[in-house]
mmCIF file of C-alpha atoms and ligand atoms in Angstrom:
data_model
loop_
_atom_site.group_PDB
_atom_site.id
_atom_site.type_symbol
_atom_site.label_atom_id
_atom_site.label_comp_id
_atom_site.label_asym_id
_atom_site.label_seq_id
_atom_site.Cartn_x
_atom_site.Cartn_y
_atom_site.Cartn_z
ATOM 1 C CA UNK C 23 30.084 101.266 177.674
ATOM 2 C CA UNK C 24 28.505 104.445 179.673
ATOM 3 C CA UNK C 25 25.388 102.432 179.513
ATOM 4 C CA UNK C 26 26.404 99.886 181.368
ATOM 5 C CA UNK C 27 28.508 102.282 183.998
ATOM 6 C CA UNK C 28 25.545 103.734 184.368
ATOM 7 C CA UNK C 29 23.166 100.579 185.356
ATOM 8 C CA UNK C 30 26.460 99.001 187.611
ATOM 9 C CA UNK C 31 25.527 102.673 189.643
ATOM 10 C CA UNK C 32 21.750 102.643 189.433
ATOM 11 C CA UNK C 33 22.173 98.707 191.337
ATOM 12 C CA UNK C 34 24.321 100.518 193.663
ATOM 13 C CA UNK C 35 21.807 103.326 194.671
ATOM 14 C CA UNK C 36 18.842 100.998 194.257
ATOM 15 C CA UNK C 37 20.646 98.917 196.911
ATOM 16 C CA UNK C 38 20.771 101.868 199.380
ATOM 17 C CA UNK C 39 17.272 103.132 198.453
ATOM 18 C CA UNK C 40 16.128 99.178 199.352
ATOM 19 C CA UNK C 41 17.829 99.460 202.793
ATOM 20 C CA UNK C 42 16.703 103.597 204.051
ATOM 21 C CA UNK C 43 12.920 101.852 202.766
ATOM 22 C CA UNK C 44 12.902 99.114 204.911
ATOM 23 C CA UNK C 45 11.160 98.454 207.201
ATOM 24 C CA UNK C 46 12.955 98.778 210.474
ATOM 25 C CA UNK C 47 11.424 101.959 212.588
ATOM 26 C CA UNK C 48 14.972 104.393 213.369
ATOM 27 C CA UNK C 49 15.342 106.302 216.521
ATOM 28 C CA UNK C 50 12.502 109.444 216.601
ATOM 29 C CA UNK C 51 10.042 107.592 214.363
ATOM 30 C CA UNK C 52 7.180 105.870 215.904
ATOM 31 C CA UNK C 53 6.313 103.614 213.223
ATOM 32 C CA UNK C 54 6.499 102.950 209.604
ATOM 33 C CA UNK C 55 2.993 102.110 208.159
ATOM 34 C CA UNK C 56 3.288 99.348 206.154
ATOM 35 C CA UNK C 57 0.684 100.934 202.951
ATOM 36 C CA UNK C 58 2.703 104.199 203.070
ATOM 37 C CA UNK C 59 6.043 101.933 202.906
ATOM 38 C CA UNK C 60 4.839 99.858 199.808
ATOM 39 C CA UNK C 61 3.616 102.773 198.028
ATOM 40 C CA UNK C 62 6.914 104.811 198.731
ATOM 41 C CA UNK C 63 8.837 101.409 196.927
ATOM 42 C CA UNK C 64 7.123 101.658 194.379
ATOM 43 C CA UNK C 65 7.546 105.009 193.511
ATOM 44 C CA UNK C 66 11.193 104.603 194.365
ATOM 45 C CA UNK C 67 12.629 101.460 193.572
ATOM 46 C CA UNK C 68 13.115 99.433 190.915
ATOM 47 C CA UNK C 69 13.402 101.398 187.918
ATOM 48 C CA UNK C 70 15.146 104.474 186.783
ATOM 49 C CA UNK C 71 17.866 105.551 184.939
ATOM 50 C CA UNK C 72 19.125 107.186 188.225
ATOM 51 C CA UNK C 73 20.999 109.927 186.223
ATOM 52 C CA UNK C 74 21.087 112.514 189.203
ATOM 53 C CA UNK C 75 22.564 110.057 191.661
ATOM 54 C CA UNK C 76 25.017 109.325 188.990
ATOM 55 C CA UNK C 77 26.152 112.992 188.542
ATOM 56 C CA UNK C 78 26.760 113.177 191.571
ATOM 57 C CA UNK C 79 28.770 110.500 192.188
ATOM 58 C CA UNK C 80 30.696 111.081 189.340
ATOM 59 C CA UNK C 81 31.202 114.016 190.344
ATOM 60 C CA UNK C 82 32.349 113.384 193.768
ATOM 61 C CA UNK C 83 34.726 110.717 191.849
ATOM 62 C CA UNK C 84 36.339 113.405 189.625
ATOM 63 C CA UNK C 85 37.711 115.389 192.360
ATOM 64 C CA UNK C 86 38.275 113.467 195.667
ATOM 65 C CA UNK C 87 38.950 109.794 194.176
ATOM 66 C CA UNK C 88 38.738 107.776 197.365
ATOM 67 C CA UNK C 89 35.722 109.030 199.236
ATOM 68 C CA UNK C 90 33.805 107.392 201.617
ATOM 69 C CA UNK C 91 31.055 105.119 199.440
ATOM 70 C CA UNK C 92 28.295 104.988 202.117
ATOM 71 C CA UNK C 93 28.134 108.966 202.557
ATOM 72 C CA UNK C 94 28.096 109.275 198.883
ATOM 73 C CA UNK C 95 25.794 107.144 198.341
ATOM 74 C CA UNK C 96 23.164 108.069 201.506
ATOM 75 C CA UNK C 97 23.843 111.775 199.299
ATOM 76 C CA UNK C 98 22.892 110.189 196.024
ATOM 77 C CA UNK C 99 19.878 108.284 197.393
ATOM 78 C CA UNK C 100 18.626 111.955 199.005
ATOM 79 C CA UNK C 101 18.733 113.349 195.257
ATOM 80 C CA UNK C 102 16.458 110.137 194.171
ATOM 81 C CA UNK C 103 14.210 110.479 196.672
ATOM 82 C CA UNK C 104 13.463 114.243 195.612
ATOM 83 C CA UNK C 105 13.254 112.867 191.931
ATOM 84 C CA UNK C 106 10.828 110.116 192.732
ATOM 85 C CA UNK C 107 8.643 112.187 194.939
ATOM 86 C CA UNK C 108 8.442 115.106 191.924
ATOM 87 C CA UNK C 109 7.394 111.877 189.344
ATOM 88 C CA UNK C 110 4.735 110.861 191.863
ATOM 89 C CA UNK C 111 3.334 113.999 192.376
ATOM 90 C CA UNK C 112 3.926 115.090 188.585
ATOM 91 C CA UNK C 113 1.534 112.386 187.559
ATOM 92 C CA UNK C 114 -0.961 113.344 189.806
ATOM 93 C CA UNK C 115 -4.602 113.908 188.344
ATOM 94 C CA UNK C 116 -4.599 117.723 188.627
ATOM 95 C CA UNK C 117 -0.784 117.800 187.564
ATOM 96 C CA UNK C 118 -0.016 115.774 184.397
ATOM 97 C CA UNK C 119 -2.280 112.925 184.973
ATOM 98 C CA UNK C 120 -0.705 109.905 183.839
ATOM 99 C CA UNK C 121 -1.335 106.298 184.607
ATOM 100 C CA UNK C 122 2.136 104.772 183.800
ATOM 101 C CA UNK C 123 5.624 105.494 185.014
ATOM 102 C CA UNK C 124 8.609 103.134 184.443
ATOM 103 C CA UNK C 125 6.481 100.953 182.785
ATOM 104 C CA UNK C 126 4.475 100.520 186.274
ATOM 105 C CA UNK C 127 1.068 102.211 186.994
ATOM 106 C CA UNK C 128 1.372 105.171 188.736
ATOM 107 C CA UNK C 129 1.743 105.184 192.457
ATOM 108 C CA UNK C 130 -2.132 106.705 192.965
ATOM 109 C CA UNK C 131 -2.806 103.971 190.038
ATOM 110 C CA UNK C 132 -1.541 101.673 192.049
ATOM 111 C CA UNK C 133 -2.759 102.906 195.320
ATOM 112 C CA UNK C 134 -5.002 105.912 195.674
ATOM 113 C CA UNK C 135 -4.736 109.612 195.654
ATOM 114 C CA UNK C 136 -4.236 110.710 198.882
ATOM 115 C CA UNK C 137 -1.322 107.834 199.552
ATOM 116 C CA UNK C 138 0.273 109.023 196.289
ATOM 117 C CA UNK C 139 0.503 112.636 197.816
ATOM 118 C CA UNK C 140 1.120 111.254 201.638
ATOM 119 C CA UNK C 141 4.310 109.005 199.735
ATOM 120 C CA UNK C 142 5.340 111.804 197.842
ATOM 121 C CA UNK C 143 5.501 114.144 201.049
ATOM 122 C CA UNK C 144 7.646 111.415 203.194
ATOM 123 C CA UNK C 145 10.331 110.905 200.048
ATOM 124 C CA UNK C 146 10.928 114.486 200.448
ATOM 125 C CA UNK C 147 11.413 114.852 203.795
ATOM 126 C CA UNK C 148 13.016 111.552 203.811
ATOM 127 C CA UNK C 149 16.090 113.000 201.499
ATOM 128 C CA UNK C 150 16.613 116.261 204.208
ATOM 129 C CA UNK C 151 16.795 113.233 206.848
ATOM 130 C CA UNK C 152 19.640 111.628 204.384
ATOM 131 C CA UNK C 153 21.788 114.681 204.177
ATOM 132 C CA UNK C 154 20.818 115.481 207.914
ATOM 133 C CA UNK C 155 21.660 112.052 209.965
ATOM 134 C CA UNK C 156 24.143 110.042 211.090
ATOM 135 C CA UNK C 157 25.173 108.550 207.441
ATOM 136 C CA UNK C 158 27.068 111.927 206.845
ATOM 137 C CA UNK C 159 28.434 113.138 210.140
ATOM 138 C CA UNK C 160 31.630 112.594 209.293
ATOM 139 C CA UNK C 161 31.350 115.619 206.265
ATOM 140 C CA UNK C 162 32.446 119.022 207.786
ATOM 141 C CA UNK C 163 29.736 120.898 208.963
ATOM 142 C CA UNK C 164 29.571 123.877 206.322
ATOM 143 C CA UNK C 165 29.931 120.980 203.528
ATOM 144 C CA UNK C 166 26.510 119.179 205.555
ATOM 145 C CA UNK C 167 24.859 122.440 205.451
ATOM 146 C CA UNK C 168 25.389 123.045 202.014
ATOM 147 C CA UNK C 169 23.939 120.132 201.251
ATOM 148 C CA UNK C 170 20.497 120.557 202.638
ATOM 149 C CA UNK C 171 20.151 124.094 202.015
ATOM 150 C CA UNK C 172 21.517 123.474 198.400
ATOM 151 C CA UNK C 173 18.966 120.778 197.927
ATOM 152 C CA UNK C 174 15.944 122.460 199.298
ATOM 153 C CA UNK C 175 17.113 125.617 197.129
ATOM 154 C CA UNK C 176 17.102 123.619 193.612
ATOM 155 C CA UNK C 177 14.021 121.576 194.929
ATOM 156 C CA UNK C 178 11.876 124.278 196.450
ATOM 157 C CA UNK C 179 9.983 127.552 195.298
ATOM 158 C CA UNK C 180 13.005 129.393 193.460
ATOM 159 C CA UNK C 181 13.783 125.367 191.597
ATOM 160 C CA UNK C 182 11.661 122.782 191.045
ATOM 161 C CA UNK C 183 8.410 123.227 192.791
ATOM 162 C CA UNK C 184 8.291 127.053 191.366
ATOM 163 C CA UNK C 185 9.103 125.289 187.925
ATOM 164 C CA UNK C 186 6.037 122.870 188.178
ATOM 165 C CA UNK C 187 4.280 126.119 189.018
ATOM 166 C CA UNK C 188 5.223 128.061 185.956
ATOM 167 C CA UNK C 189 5.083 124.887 183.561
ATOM 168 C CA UNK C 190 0.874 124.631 184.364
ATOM 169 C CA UNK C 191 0.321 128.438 183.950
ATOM 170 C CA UNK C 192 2.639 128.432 181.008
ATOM 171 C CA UNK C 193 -0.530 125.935 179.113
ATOM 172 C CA UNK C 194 -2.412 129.474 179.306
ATOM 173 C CA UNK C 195 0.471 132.253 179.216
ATOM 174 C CA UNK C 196 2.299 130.627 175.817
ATOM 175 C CA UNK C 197 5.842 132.061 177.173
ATOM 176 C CA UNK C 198 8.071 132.940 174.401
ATOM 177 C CA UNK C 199 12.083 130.655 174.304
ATOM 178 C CA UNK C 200 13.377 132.617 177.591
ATOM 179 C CA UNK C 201 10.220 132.018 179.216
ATOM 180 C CA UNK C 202 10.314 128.197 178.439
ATOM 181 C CA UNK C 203 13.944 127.794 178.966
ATOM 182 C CA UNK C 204 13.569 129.447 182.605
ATOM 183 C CA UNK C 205 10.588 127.375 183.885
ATOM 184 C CA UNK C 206 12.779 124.340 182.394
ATOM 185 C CA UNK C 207 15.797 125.452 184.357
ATOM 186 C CA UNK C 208 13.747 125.055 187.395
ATOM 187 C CA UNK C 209 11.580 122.533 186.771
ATOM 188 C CA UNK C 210 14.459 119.862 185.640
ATOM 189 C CA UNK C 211 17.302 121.663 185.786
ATOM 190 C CA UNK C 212 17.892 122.754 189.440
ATOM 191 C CA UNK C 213 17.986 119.473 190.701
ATOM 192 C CA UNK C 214 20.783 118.150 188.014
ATOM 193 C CA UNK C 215 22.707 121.317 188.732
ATOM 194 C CA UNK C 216 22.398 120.445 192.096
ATOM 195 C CA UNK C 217 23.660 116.707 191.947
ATOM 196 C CA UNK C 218 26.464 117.731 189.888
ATOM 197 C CA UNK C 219 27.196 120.616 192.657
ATOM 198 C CA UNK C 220 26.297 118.151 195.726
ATOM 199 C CA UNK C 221 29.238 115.704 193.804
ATOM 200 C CA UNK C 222 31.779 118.565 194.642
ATOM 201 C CA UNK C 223 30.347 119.353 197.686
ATOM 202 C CA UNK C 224 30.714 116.086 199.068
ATOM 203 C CA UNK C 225 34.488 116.214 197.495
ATOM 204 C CA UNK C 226 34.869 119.591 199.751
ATOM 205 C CA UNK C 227 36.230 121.069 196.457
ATOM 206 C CA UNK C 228 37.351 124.929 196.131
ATOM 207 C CA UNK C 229 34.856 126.944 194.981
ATOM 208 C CA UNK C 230 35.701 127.297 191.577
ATOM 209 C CA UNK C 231 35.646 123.712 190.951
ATOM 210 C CA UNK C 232 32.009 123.537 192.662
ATOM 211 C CA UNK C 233 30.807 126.607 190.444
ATOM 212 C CA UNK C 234 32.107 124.723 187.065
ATOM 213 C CA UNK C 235 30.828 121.426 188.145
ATOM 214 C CA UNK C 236 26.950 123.748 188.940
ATOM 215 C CA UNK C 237 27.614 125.060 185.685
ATOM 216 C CA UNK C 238 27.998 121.798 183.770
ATOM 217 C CA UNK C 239 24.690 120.483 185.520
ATOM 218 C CA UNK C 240 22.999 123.111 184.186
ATOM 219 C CA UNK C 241 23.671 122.756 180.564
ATOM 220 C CA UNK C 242 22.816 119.037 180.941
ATOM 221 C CA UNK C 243 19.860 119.909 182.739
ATOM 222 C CA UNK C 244 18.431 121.891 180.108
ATOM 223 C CA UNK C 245 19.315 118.964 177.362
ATOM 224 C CA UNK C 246 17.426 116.785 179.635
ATOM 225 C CA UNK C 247 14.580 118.271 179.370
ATOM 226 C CA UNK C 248 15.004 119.425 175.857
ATOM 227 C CA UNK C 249 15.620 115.618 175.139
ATOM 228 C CA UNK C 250 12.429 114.821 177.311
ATOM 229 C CA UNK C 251 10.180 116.542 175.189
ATOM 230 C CA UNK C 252 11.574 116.030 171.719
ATOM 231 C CA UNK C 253 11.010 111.852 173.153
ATOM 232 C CA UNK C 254 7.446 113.018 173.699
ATOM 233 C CA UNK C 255 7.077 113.455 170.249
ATOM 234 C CA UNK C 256 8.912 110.606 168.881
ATOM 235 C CA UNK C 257 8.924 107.766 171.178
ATOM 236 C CA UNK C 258 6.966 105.329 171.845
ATOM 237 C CA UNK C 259 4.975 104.776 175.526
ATOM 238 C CA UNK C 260 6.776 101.127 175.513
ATOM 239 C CA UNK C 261 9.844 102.784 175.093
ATOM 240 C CA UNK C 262 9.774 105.186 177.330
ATOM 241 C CA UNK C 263 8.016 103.076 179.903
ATOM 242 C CA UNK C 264 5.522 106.419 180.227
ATOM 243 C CA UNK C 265 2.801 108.081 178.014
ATOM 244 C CA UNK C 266 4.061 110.327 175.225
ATOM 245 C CA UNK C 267 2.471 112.570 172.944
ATOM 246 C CA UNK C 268 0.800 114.115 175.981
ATOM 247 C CA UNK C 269 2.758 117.591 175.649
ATOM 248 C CA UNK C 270 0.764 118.990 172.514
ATOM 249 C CA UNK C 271 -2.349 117.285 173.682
ATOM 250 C CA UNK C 272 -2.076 119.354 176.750
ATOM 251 C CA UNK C 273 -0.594 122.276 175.518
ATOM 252 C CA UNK C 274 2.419 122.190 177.380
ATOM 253 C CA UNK C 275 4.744 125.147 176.254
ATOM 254 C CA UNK C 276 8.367 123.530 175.728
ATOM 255 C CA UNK C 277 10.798 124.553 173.087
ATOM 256 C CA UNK C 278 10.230 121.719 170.441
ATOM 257 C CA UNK C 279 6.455 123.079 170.480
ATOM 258 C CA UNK C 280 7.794 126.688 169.862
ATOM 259 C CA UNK C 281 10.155 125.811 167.204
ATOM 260 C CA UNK C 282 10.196 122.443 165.756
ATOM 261 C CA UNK C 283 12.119 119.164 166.623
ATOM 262 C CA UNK C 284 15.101 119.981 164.420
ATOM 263 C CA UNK C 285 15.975 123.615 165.994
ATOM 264 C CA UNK C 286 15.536 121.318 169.562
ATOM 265 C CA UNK C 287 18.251 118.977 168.103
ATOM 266 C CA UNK C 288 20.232 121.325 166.917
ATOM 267 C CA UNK C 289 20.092 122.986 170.407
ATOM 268 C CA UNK C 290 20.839 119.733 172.132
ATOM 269 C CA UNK C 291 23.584 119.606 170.049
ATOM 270 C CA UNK C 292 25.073 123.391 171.349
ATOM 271 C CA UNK C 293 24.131 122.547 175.408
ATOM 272 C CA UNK C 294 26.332 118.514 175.443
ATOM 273 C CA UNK C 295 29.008 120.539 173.505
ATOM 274 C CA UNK C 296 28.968 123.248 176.283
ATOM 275 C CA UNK C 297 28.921 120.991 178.893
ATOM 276 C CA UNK C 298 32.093 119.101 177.656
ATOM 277 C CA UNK C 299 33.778 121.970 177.386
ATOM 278 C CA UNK C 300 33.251 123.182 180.874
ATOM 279 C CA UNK C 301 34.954 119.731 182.062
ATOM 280 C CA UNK C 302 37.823 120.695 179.912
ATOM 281 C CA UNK C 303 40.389 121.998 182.859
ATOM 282 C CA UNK C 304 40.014 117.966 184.155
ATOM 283 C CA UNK C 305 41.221 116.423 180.630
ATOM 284 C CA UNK C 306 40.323 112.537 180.777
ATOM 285 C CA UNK C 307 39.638 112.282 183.823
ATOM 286 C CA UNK C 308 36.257 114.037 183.169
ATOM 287 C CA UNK C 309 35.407 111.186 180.712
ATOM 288 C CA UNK C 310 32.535 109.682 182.302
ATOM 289 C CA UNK C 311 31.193 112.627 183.153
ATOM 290 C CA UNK C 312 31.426 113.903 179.174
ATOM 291 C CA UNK C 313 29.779 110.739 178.248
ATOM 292 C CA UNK C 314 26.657 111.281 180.324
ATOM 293 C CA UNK C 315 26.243 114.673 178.840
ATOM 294 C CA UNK C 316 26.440 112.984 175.391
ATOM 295 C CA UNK C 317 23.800 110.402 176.762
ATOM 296 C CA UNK C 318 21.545 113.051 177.665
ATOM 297 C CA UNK C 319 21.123 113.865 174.216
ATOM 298 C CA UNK C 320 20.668 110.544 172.743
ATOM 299 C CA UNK C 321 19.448 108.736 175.254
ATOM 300 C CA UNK C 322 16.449 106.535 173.766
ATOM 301 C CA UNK C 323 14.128 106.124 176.938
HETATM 302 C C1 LIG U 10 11.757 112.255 184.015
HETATM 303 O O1 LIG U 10 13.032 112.089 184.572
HETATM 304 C C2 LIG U 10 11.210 113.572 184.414
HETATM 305 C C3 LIG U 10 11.921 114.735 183.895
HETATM 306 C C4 LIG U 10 12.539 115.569 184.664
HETATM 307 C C5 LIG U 10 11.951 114.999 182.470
HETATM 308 P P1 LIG U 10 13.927 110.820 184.206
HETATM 309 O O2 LIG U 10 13.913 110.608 182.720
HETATM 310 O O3 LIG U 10 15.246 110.970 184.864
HETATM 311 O O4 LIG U 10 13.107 109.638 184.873
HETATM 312 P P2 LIG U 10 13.604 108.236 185.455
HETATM 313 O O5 LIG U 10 14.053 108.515 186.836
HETATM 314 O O6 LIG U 10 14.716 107.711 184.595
HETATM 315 O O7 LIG U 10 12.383 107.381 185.413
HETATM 316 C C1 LIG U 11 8.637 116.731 184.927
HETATM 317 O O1 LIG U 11 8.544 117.143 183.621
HETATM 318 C C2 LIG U 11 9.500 117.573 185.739
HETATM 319 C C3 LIG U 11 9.372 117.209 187.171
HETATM 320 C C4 LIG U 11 9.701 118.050 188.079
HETATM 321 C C5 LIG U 11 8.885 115.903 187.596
HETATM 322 P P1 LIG U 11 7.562 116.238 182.731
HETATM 323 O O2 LIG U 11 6.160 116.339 183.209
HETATM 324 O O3 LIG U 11 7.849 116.520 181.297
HETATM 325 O O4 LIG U 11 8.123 114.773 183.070
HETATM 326 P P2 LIG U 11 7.483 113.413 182.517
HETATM 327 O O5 LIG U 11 7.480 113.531 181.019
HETATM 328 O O6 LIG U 11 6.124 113.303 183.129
HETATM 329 O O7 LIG U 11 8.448 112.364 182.992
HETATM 330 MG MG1 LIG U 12 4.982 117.739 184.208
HETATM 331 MG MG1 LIG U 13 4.776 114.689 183.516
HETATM 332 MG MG1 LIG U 14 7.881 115.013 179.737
#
């Protein structure tokens, strides 16, 4: 049932993704090179589970029901683009070096180095020109600016890009649990948080409802990643559509390294059960959204 929620939302944003990478030059660009394009698709579209768009339009759904679907969705595509760009760029030769993603080769496999980076670089500043442009000029203003500056907060050097940072020095440094769980909270977690926050930012909720909704992102955003590596050590690359068993070979400091993949499940177990009870206050209505956290932790790919 969630599964198949979640794929009826995944076409919807890979719809929108298909039409912001078309072709068509908008007004300020000069052109749109067509080996930049292709290599941007592929990094972008088809494929995904598209779990952060979901959260946040979820989200959004939970507390202002009958929102506009195009401004939600131009928000949701944003958060992919972010994603895509950090998978592109996490795979990378000097980063994780991998050679499949989604059960594709990797967008330098495909294309080169240099494009990989260059497509990377325009999926970023292709989600600021989401959240900035005409798709979401009917949001009030402080709700608009929220949005970018939250996203370049959670994706930036205090959230994601600070995360990658700490997660190659951390091969060398060995953190210790708060160590690990702090480079994971940036690394994965900032930008969940975020979708989950940019869900009741788009609903222009009170604050409290914005903080909870944060607050929930975070505890699934830890799972995720918890989940992530514990499927590193158990799945298989067909699976996963990605290599695994690449963490210990690389000696990558995450918490199932540090103590076993039982204590990770058990953990797992204590985040989804925080989350749900965070979306307590919204009783059923909060169903979906309870569900995904559950997914999180048994997801299978
Ligand atoms: C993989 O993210 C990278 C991590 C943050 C662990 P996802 O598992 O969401 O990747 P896709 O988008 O579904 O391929
Ligand atoms: C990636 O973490 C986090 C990002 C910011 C992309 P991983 O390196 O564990 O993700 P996978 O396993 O390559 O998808
Ligand atoms: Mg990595
Ligand atoms: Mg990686
Ligand atoms: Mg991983």
């Amino acid at each position: 049932m969630f599964e198949a929620v979640l794929a009826a939302r995944a076409a919807e944003v890979e719809a929108a993704l298909r039409r912001i990478l078309d072709d068509r030059t908008r007004s300020g660009e000069i052109a749109r090179p067509e080996r930049l394009m292709a290599a941007m698709r592929h990094g972008a579209l088809n494929g995904g589970k598209r779990l952060r768009p979901f959260l946040a339009i979820e989200a959004a759904a939970l507390l202002a029901p009958n929102l506009d679907r195009q401004i939600v969705l131009c928000v949701a595509a944003a958060l992919e683009c972010v994603h895509c760009y950090s998978l592109i760029h996490d795979d990378l030769p000097p980063m994780d070096d991998d050679d499949l993603r989604r059960g594709q080769p990797t967008v330098h496999r495909a294309f080169d180095e240099a494009t990989a980076i260059l497509a990377g670089d325009a999926l970023l500043t292709l989600a600021f020109d989401l959240l900035a442009g005409r798709s979401t000029d009917t949001l009030m203003p402080q709700n608009r600016l929220d949005l970018v500056a939250g996203l370049a907060r959670a994706a930036g050097l205090g959230g994601m890009v600070g995360g990658q940072m700490l997660d190659i020095q951390a091969e060398e440094r060995r953190p210790e649990e708060a160590g690990i769980i702090r480079l994971q909270a940036m690394k994965t977690g900032a930008l969940i948080r975020f979708a989950c926050e940019a869900g009741a930012i788009l609903a222009a909720a009170p604050p409290a409802d914005r903080e909870r909704l944060a607050e929930f992102g975070s505890a699934i955003g830890l799972a995720f990643q918890l989940a992530d590596d514990l499927l590193d050590v158990t799945a298989s690359p067909e699976r996963m559509g990605k290599a695994t068993g690449k963490d210990a070979a690389a000696g990558k400091a995450t918490l199932v390294a540090l103590h076993g993949a039982d204590w990770a499940r058990s953990q797992l177990h204590g985040l989804v059960n925080q989350a749900h009870s965070l979306l307590e206050p919204y009783g059923a209505r909060a169903a979906l959204l309870k569900a995904a956290a559950s997914f999180v932790a048994v997801r299978q790919n």
